[in-house]
Amino acid sequence: MAIATKQKPKAAHHKKRTAAHHRQTKHYVKSYWPYLPMVAIIAAGIFVNSLLNHPSAVLGEQSNLSQYSLLETTNENRAANERTGLVLNTQLQQAAQAKANDMVTKDYWAHTTPSGEQPWKFITAAGYQYQAAGENLAFGFDSAESLAKAWMQSSEHRANLLGSSYSQVGFGVAQSSDFVGHGNETVVVAMYATPSQSAVLPASTIAPEPVSITRMEAVASVPAVSGLIVGVIGTLAVIAVLFRHSFAWRRMLNHGEMFVIQHPLLDIVFVTVAVVAVLLNQTTGFIR
C-alpha cells in the first residue's frame, strides 16, 4: 500500500515588476536629448541680452558719445542728404550740456523741465540769440552711429538733424547711475540753431513724443513695420514648438508612451528663430 505524500510548496519568489517606460535607462533618457540644445540656445540668448543691455558692466565704459563723434555722424547724414554741415558753437554746447545735467540731476525725461521751463531757456541763458532752434534728446545708446540712425528713422528728429534752417549745433552728454528707472544710462542732448541779429525769438521746434528704438532699428535702417514682422515670425516659431511638443507630452502623461519627437533639428531652428526675434526687438534706447 502506497502512502501518498503531499509536498510542501516552494516559497514563491516575488519579483519587482517595473514598466519599461519607467526604467531610467540610457535609451529612455535619450528621448530628452533634443531639449538640451534648445535650452542652451535660450540660455545663450538670455546671456547675450544681458550683455547688450548692460555692456559697461562686463566690458567697461566703451561709449563714443562725445561731442565730436556726434558732430561727425550728424554731418555725415547731412552730407548724404545734400545738406551743408553744422558747426559746433560754444554757447550751444554750454546750453546742451546744462540741459543734459539738469535732466540727470532732476531725473526727468522731457523737453520741458519739471518746473515748466522750455529748452530754449537754456539756450538764451548761455547768451545765444537764435533765429530758429530745435532740440533732440536720447538715452540708452552706446555709439554716435546708432543714435544718429535712431534719430534719422523718426520724422520729427530727422527734421531737426537735417534742418536746412540750422547752421550751428551743440551737444551735451551726461551719465546717470539710474536714469528714470532704467539703470546706468548716457543722456544726450542736441540743440540745433541759427543765430539771430535781433532780439526777437520766433517759435522753435521740438519732437513732441518719446520714441523707443529696438536693436534692429539701431543697427540698420529698416522701416518700423519690420519690427512687427520679426515679432510675428518669432511668435509663430514659439507656437510651432509648443504645438509639436504638446501632443508628445500628452501621450506620455496620459498613456505612458515613450516621449519621442521626430525631426528635433526643426525644433532647434524654431527656437533659434524665436530667440533671435526677441533679441532684435528688445528696446536699446529712447529718443525724444
mmCIF file of C-alpha atoms in Angstrom:
data_model
loop_
_atom_site.group_PDB
_atom_site.id
_atom_site.type_symbol
_atom_site.label_atom_id
_atom_site.label_comp_id
_atom_site.label_asym_id
_atom_site.label_seq_id
_atom_site.Cartn_x
_atom_site.Cartn_y
_atom_site.Cartn_z
ATOM 1 C CA MET A 1 0.000 0.000 0.000
ATOM 2 C CA ALA A 2 1.474 3.215 -1.076
ATOM 3 C CA ILE A 3 1.138 6.258 1.030
ATOM 4 C CA ALA A 4 0.790 9.444 -0.901
ATOM 5 C CA THR A 5 2.693 12.348 0.488
ATOM 6 C CA LYS A 6 1.940 15.989 -0.150
ATOM 7 C CA GLN A 7 5.000 18.018 -0.835
ATOM 8 C CA LYS A 8 5.316 21.409 0.720
ATOM 9 C CA PRO A 9 5.100 24.032 -1.965
ATOM 10 C CA LYS A 10 8.195 26.082 -2.518
ATOM 11 C CA ALA A 11 8.139 29.639 -1.349
ATOM 12 C CA ALA A 12 7.110 31.968 -4.077
ATOM 13 C CA HIS A 13 9.697 34.488 -5.145
ATOM 14 C CA HIS A 14 8.104 37.863 -5.746
ATOM 15 C CA LYS A 15 9.820 39.799 -8.441
ATOM 16 C CA LYS A 16 9.571 43.529 -8.659
ATOM 17 C CA ARG A 17 7.935 44.427 -11.882
ATOM 18 C CA THR A 18 8.996 47.638 -13.460
ATOM 19 C CA ALA A 19 7.352 49.006 -16.542
ATOM 20 C CA ALA A 20 9.733 49.528 -19.436
ATOM 21 C CA HIS A 21 8.692 53.148 -19.879
ATOM 22 C CA HIS A 22 9.522 53.940 -16.237
ATOM 23 C CA ARG A 23 13.009 52.467 -16.170
ATOM 24 C CA GLN A 24 15.548 55.280 -16.310
ATOM 25 C CA THR A 25 17.696 53.607 -18.934
ATOM 26 C CA LYS A 26 20.081 55.305 -21.304
ATOM 27 C CA HIS A 27 17.576 54.756 -24.095
ATOM 28 C CA TYR A 28 14.803 56.366 -22.037
ATOM 29 C CA VAL A 29 16.829 59.460 -21.171
ATOM 30 C CA LYS A 30 17.913 59.775 -24.805
ATOM 31 C CA SER A 31 14.407 60.871 -25.734
ATOM 32 C CA TYR A 32 15.009 64.123 -23.854
ATOM 33 C CA TRP A 33 18.254 64.966 -25.618
ATOM 34 C CA PRO A 34 16.562 67.249 -28.204
ATOM 35 C CA TYR A 35 15.759 69.645 -25.344
ATOM 36 C CA LEU A 36 19.405 70.159 -24.410
ATOM 37 C CA PRO A 37 20.397 72.301 -27.437
ATOM 38 C CA MET A 38 17.131 74.241 -27.175
ATOM 39 C CA VAL A 39 17.797 75.020 -23.509
ATOM 40 C CA ALA A 40 21.362 76.000 -24.439
ATOM 41 C CA ILE A 41 20.096 78.370 -27.157
ATOM 42 C CA ILE A 42 17.644 80.040 -24.771
ATOM 43 C CA ALA A 43 20.340 80.372 -22.090
ATOM 44 C CA ALA A 44 22.724 81.888 -24.652
ATOM 45 C CA GLY A 45 20.007 84.341 -25.708
ATOM 46 C CA ILE A 46 19.471 85.449 -22.096
ATOM 47 C CA PHE A 47 23.224 85.890 -21.640
ATOM 48 C CA VAL A 48 23.624 87.904 -24.860
ATOM 49 C CA ASN A 49 20.616 90.037 -23.938
ATOM 50 C CA SER A 50 22.166 90.858 -20.551
ATOM 51 C CA LEU A 51 25.424 91.849 -22.260
ATOM 52 C CA LEU A 52 23.616 94.091 -24.745
ATOM 53 C CA ASN A 53 21.510 95.704 -22.010
ATOM 54 C CA HIS A 54 24.457 96.391 -19.703
ATOM 55 C CA PRO A 55 27.632 96.393 -21.804
ATOM 56 C CA SER A 56 29.523 98.593 -19.354
ATOM 57 C CA ALA A 57 29.012 96.124 -16.523
ATOM 58 C CA VAL A 58 31.022 93.489 -18.389
ATOM 59 C CA LEU A 59 33.126 95.330 -20.936
ATOM 60 C CA GLY A 60 33.660 98.636 -19.162
ATOM 61 C CA GLU A 61 32.602 102.009 -20.481
ATOM 62 C CA GLN A 62 33.103 101.990 -24.234
ATOM 63 C CA SER A 63 30.697 104.723 -25.267
ATOM 64 C CA ASN A 64 31.915 107.023 -28.048
ATOM 65 C CA LEU A 65 29.146 109.545 -27.456
ATOM 66 C CA SER A 66 31.420 112.560 -27.462
ATOM 67 C CA GLN A 67 30.506 115.953 -28.895
ATOM 68 C CA TYR A 68 32.874 115.451 -31.809
ATOM 69 C CA SER A 69 31.675 111.940 -32.694
ATOM 70 C CA LEU A 70 28.082 113.187 -32.593
ATOM 71 C CA LEU A 71 29.005 116.131 -34.831
ATOM 72 C CA GLU A 72 30.785 113.826 -37.278
ATOM 73 C CA THR A 73 27.852 111.403 -37.650
ATOM 74 C CA THR A 74 25.401 114.321 -37.872
ATOM 75 C CA ASN A 75 27.302 115.940 -40.720
ATOM 76 C CA GLU A 76 27.752 112.590 -42.481
ATOM 77 C CA ASN A 77 23.971 112.221 -42.569
ATOM 78 C CA ARG A 78 23.510 115.827 -43.670
ATOM 79 C CA ALA A 79 26.040 115.381 -46.482
ATOM 80 C CA ALA A 80 24.295 112.186 -47.601
ATOM 81 C CA ASN A 81 21.081 114.211 -47.872
ATOM 82 C CA GLU A 82 22.681 117.192 -49.623
ATOM 83 C CA ARG A 83 22.675 119.464 -46.585
ATOM 84 C CA THR A 84 25.543 121.701 -45.510
ATOM 85 C CA GLY A 85 27.387 120.626 -42.378
ATOM 86 C CA LEU A 86 26.714 122.123 -38.960
ATOM 87 C CA VAL A 87 29.354 123.960 -36.929
ATOM 88 C CA LEU A 88 29.882 123.433 -33.200
ATOM 89 C CA ASN A 89 29.000 126.546 -31.262
ATOM 90 C CA THR A 90 30.414 127.063 -27.765
ATOM 91 C CA GLN A 91 27.256 128.686 -26.397
ATOM 92 C CA LEU A 92 25.036 125.930 -27.795
ATOM 93 C CA GLN A 93 27.383 123.350 -26.303
ATOM 94 C CA GLN A 94 27.019 125.026 -22.913
ATOM 95 C CA ALA A 95 23.233 125.090 -23.298
ATOM 96 C CA ALA A 96 23.006 121.431 -24.323
ATOM 97 C CA GLN A 97 25.323 120.324 -21.514
ATOM 98 C CA ALA A 98 23.330 122.346 -18.982
ATOM 99 C CA LYS A 99 20.120 120.661 -20.175
ATOM 100 C CA ALA A 100 21.710 117.191 -20.004
ATOM 101 C CA ASN A 101 22.995 117.851 -16.481
ATOM 102 C CA ASP A 102 19.587 119.189 -15.438
ATOM 103 C CA MET A 103 17.814 116.058 -16.712
ATOM 104 C CA VAL A 104 20.235 113.776 -14.862
ATOM 105 C CA THR A 105 20.149 115.798 -11.646
ATOM 106 C CA LYS A 106 16.345 116.101 -11.532
ATOM 107 C CA ASP A 107 15.788 112.667 -13.128
ATOM 108 C CA TYR A 108 13.248 113.579 -15.810
ATOM 109 C CA TRP A 109 12.807 112.647 -19.476
ATOM 110 C CA ALA A 110 11.168 115.540 -21.290
ATOM 111 C CA HIS A 111 11.883 118.668 -23.290
ATOM 112 C CA THR A 112 10.213 120.746 -20.579
ATOM 113 C CA THR A 113 11.709 120.765 -17.078
ATOM 114 C CA PRO A 114 9.592 119.680 -14.068
ATOM 115 C CA SER A 115 9.134 123.367 -13.222
ATOM 116 C CA GLY A 116 7.759 124.076 -16.720
ATOM 117 C CA GLU A 117 10.798 125.709 -18.316
ATOM 118 C CA GLN A 118 11.168 125.258 -22.093
ATOM 119 C CA PRO A 119 14.517 124.076 -23.527
ATOM 120 C CA TRP A 120 15.080 127.473 -25.143
ATOM 121 C CA LYS A 121 15.739 128.963 -21.713
ATOM 122 C CA PHE A 122 19.000 127.004 -21.610
ATOM 123 C CA ILE A 123 19.987 128.486 -24.980
ATOM 124 C CA THR A 124 19.263 132.084 -24.014
ATOM 125 C CA ALA A 125 20.845 131.545 -20.586
ATOM 126 C CA ALA A 126 24.082 130.693 -22.387
ATOM 127 C CA GLY A 127 23.900 134.048 -24.167
ATOM 128 C CA TYR A 128 22.852 132.699 -27.570
ATOM 129 C CA GLN A 129 20.213 134.644 -29.509
ATOM 130 C CA TYR A 130 18.594 132.423 -32.128
ATOM 131 C CA GLN A 131 16.526 132.833 -35.251
ATOM 132 C CA ALA A 132 15.480 129.184 -35.268
ATOM 133 C CA ALA A 133 16.177 126.367 -32.824
ATOM 134 C CA GLY A 134 15.388 122.702 -32.287
ATOM 135 C CA GLU A 135 16.173 120.036 -29.711
ATOM 136 C CA ASN A 136 16.637 116.262 -29.863
ATOM 137 C CA LEU A 137 17.013 114.039 -26.784
ATOM 138 C CA ALA A 138 18.199 110.459 -26.380
ATOM 139 C CA PHE A 139 19.421 107.877 -23.893
ATOM 140 C CA GLY A 140 20.284 104.193 -23.984
ATOM 141 C CA PHE A 141 22.745 104.336 -26.904
ATOM 142 C CA ASP A 142 26.439 103.497 -26.724
ATOM 143 C CA SER A 143 27.591 104.927 -30.053
ATOM 144 C CA ALA A 144 27.061 108.060 -32.095
ATOM 145 C CA GLU A 145 26.327 105.917 -35.170
ATOM 146 C CA SER A 146 23.427 104.005 -33.586
ATOM 147 C CA LEU A 147 21.997 107.207 -32.122
ATOM 148 C CA ALA A 148 22.163 109.037 -35.458
ATOM 149 C CA LYS A 149 20.369 106.118 -37.147
ATOM 150 C CA ALA A 150 17.642 106.259 -34.496
ATOM 151 C CA TRP A 151 17.124 109.991 -34.984
ATOM 152 C CA MET A 152 17.077 109.552 -38.756
ATOM 153 C CA GLN A 153 14.253 106.997 -38.516
ATOM 154 C CA SER A 154 11.944 109.403 -36.678
ATOM 155 C CA SER A 155 10.408 112.091 -38.888
ATOM 156 C CA GLU A 156 10.498 114.811 -36.200
ATOM 157 C CA HIS A 157 14.071 114.067 -35.118
ATOM 158 C CA ARG A 158 15.180 113.719 -38.730
ATOM 159 C CA ALA A 159 13.716 117.144 -39.482
ATOM 160 C CA ASN A 160 15.866 118.651 -36.736
ATOM 161 C CA LEU A 161 19.038 116.776 -37.680
ATOM 162 C CA LEU A 162 18.689 117.663 -41.374
ATOM 163 C CA GLY A 163 17.029 121.045 -40.883
ATOM 164 C CA SER A 164 18.180 123.432 -43.617
ATOM 165 C CA SER A 165 17.375 126.394 -41.353
ATOM 166 C CA TYR A 166 20.077 125.331 -38.875
ATOM 167 C CA SER A 167 23.752 126.206 -39.240
ATOM 168 C CA GLN A 168 25.118 125.519 -35.749
ATOM 169 C CA VAL A 169 24.771 122.804 -33.123
ATOM 170 C CA GLY A 170 25.755 121.937 -29.575
ATOM 171 C CA PHE A 171 25.787 118.535 -27.856
ATOM 172 C CA GLY A 172 25.519 117.707 -24.177
ATOM 173 C CA VAL A 173 26.388 114.295 -22.719
ATOM 174 C CA ALA A 174 25.722 113.285 -19.098
ATOM 175 C CA GLN A 175 25.918 109.996 -17.222
ATOM 176 C CA SER A 176 23.350 108.759 -14.701
ATOM 177 C CA SER A 177 23.617 105.712 -12.450
ATOM 178 C CA ASP A 178 19.836 105.199 -12.592
ATOM 179 C CA PHE A 179 18.145 107.424 -15.150
ATOM 180 C CA VAL A 180 14.315 107.389 -14.822
ATOM 181 C CA GLY A 181 14.466 103.813 -13.542
ATOM 182 C CA HIS A 182 16.445 102.383 -16.480
ATOM 183 C CA GLY A 183 19.740 101.931 -14.658
ATOM 184 C CA ASN A 184 23.109 103.256 -15.780
ATOM 185 C CA GLU A 185 22.465 105.380 -18.874
ATOM 186 C CA THR A 186 24.117 108.050 -21.006
ATOM 187 C CA VAL A 187 21.839 111.022 -21.712
ATOM 188 C CA VAL A 188 22.410 113.030 -24.896
ATOM 189 C CA VAL A 189 21.023 116.468 -25.776
ATOM 190 C CA ALA A 190 21.391 118.031 -29.231
ATOM 191 C CA MET A 191 20.490 121.686 -29.737
ATOM 192 C CA TYR A 192 20.332 122.972 -33.320
ATOM 193 C CA ALA A 193 20.073 126.680 -34.079
ATOM 194 C CA THR A 194 20.767 129.602 -36.357
ATOM 195 C CA PRO A 195 21.920 132.854 -34.731
ATOM 196 C CA SER A 196 19.703 135.896 -34.932
ATOM 197 C CA GLN A 197 20.722 139.507 -35.414
ATOM 198 C CA SER A 198 17.675 140.696 -33.481
ATOM 199 C CA ALA A 199 16.330 140.013 -30.020
ATOM 200 C CA VAL A 200 13.090 138.565 -31.398
ATOM 201 C CA LEU A 201 12.919 134.826 -30.771
ATOM 202 C CA PRO A 202 10.453 133.064 -33.090
ATOM 203 C CA ALA A 203 8.799 129.751 -32.368
ATOM 204 C CA SER A 204 11.125 126.758 -32.193
ATOM 205 C CA THR A 205 10.618 123.113 -32.954
ATOM 206 C CA ILE A 206 10.961 120.005 -30.814
ATOM 207 C CA ALA A 207 9.995 116.354 -31.258
ATOM 208 C CA PRO A 208 6.829 116.097 -29.098
ATOM 209 C CA GLU A 209 6.535 112.382 -28.365
ATOM 210 C CA PRO A 210 9.104 109.886 -26.997
ATOM 211 C CA VAL A 211 10.076 107.041 -29.319
ATOM 212 C CA SER A 212 11.609 103.697 -28.298
ATOM 213 C CA ILE A 213 14.241 102.215 -30.615
ATOM 214 C CA THR A 214 14.794 98.463 -30.999
ATOM 215 C CA ARG A 215 18.185 96.863 -31.526
ATOM 216 C CA MET A 216 17.245 96.080 -35.112
ATOM 217 C CA GLU A 217 16.438 99.735 -35.804
ATOM 218 C CA ALA A 218 19.638 100.875 -34.089
ATOM 219 C CA VAL A 219 21.946 98.823 -36.313
ATOM 220 C CA ALA A 220 20.128 99.032 -39.639
ATOM 221 C CA SER A 221 17.934 101.494 -41.491
ATOM 222 C CA VAL A 222 14.741 99.477 -41.558
ATOM 223 C CA PRO A 223 11.109 100.621 -41.555
ATOM 224 C CA ALA A 224 9.182 100.455 -38.289
ATOM 225 C CA VAL A 225 6.946 97.670 -39.653
ATOM 226 C CA SER A 226 9.998 95.384 -39.801
ATOM 227 C CA GLY A 227 9.884 95.016 -36.027
ATOM 228 C CA LEU A 228 6.282 93.845 -36.233
ATOM 229 C CA ILE A 229 7.157 91.314 -38.941
ATOM 230 C CA VAL A 230 10.078 89.925 -36.934
ATOM 231 C CA GLY A 231 7.854 89.718 -33.855
ATOM 232 C CA VAL A 232 5.192 87.767 -35.756
ATOM 233 C CA ILE A 233 7.793 85.345 -37.124
ATOM 234 C CA GLY A 234 9.190 84.764 -33.625
ATOM 235 C CA THR A 235 5.704 84.196 -32.191
ATOM 236 C CA LEU A 236 4.875 81.668 -34.922
ATOM 237 C CA ALA A 237 8.116 79.814 -34.187
ATOM 238 C CA VAL A 238 7.207 79.527 -30.496
ATOM 239 C CA ILE A 239 3.688 78.337 -31.349
ATOM 240 C CA ALA A 240 5.118 75.698 -33.701
ATOM 241 C CA VAL A 241 7.371 74.275 -30.969
ATOM 242 C CA LEU A 242 4.603 74.246 -28.364
ATOM 243 C CA PHE A 243 2.153 72.658 -30.805
ATOM 244 C CA ARG A 244 4.548 69.885 -31.776
ATOM 245 C CA HIS A 245 5.598 69.026 -28.238
ATOM 246 C CA SER A 246 2.187 69.310 -26.602
ATOM 247 C CA PHE A 247 0.979 66.138 -28.325
ATOM 248 C CA ALA A 248 4.065 64.163 -27.328
ATOM 249 C CA TRP A 249 3.777 65.235 -23.706
ATOM 250 C CA ARG A 250 0.061 64.399 -23.694
ATOM 251 C CA ARG A 251 0.719 60.874 -24.955
ATOM 252 C CA MET A 252 3.441 60.340 -22.380
ATOM 253 C CA LEU A 253 1.414 61.630 -19.408
ATOM 254 C CA ASN A 254 -1.907 60.010 -20.321
ATOM 255 C CA HIS A 255 -0.781 56.764 -21.915
ATOM 256 C CA GLY A 256 2.758 56.257 -20.692
ATOM 257 C CA GLU A 257 4.141 56.253 -24.191
ATOM 258 C CA MET A 258 7.810 56.832 -24.815
ATOM 259 C CA PHE A 259 8.475 60.538 -25.356
ATOM 260 C CA VAL A 260 9.679 60.690 -28.925
ATOM 261 C CA ILE A 261 9.939 63.791 -31.088
ATOM 262 C CA GLN A 262 10.529 63.480 -34.775
ATOM 263 C CA HIS A 263 12.871 65.908 -36.537
ATOM 264 C CA PRO A 264 14.396 67.582 -33.437
ATOM 265 C CA LEU A 265 16.550 69.791 -35.680
ATOM 266 C CA LEU A 266 13.372 71.505 -36.822
ATOM 267 C CA ASP A 267 12.610 72.448 -33.221
ATOM 268 C CA ILE A 268 16.136 73.791 -32.784
ATOM 269 C CA VAL A 269 15.595 76.019 -35.819
ATOM 270 C CA PHE A 270 12.246 77.241 -34.427
ATOM 271 C CA VAL A 271 13.770 78.062 -31.025
ATOM 272 C CA THR A 272 16.726 79.846 -32.638
ATOM 273 C CA VAL A 273 14.381 81.977 -34.743
ATOM 274 C CA ALA A 274 12.305 82.862 -31.670
ATOM 275 C CA VAL A 275 15.368 83.827 -29.595
ATOM 276 C CA VAL A 276 16.818 85.978 -32.400
ATOM 277 C CA ALA A 277 13.443 87.700 -32.870
ATOM 278 C CA VAL A 278 13.295 88.559 -29.169
ATOM 279 C CA LEU A 279 16.863 89.906 -29.189
ATOM 280 C CA LEU A 280 16.232 92.073 -32.257
ATOM 281 C CA ASN A 281 13.005 93.517 -30.876
ATOM 282 C CA GLN A 282 14.413 94.441 -27.456
ATOM 283 C CA THR A 283 14.462 98.183 -26.814
ATOM 284 C CA THR A 284 18.001 99.541 -26.902
ATOM 285 C CA GLY A 285 17.359 103.260 -26.464
ATOM 286 C CA PHE A 286 14.895 106.115 -26.365
ATOM 287 C CA ILE A 287 14.714 109.378 -28.289
ATOM 288 C CA ARG A 288 12.574 112.436 -27.761
#
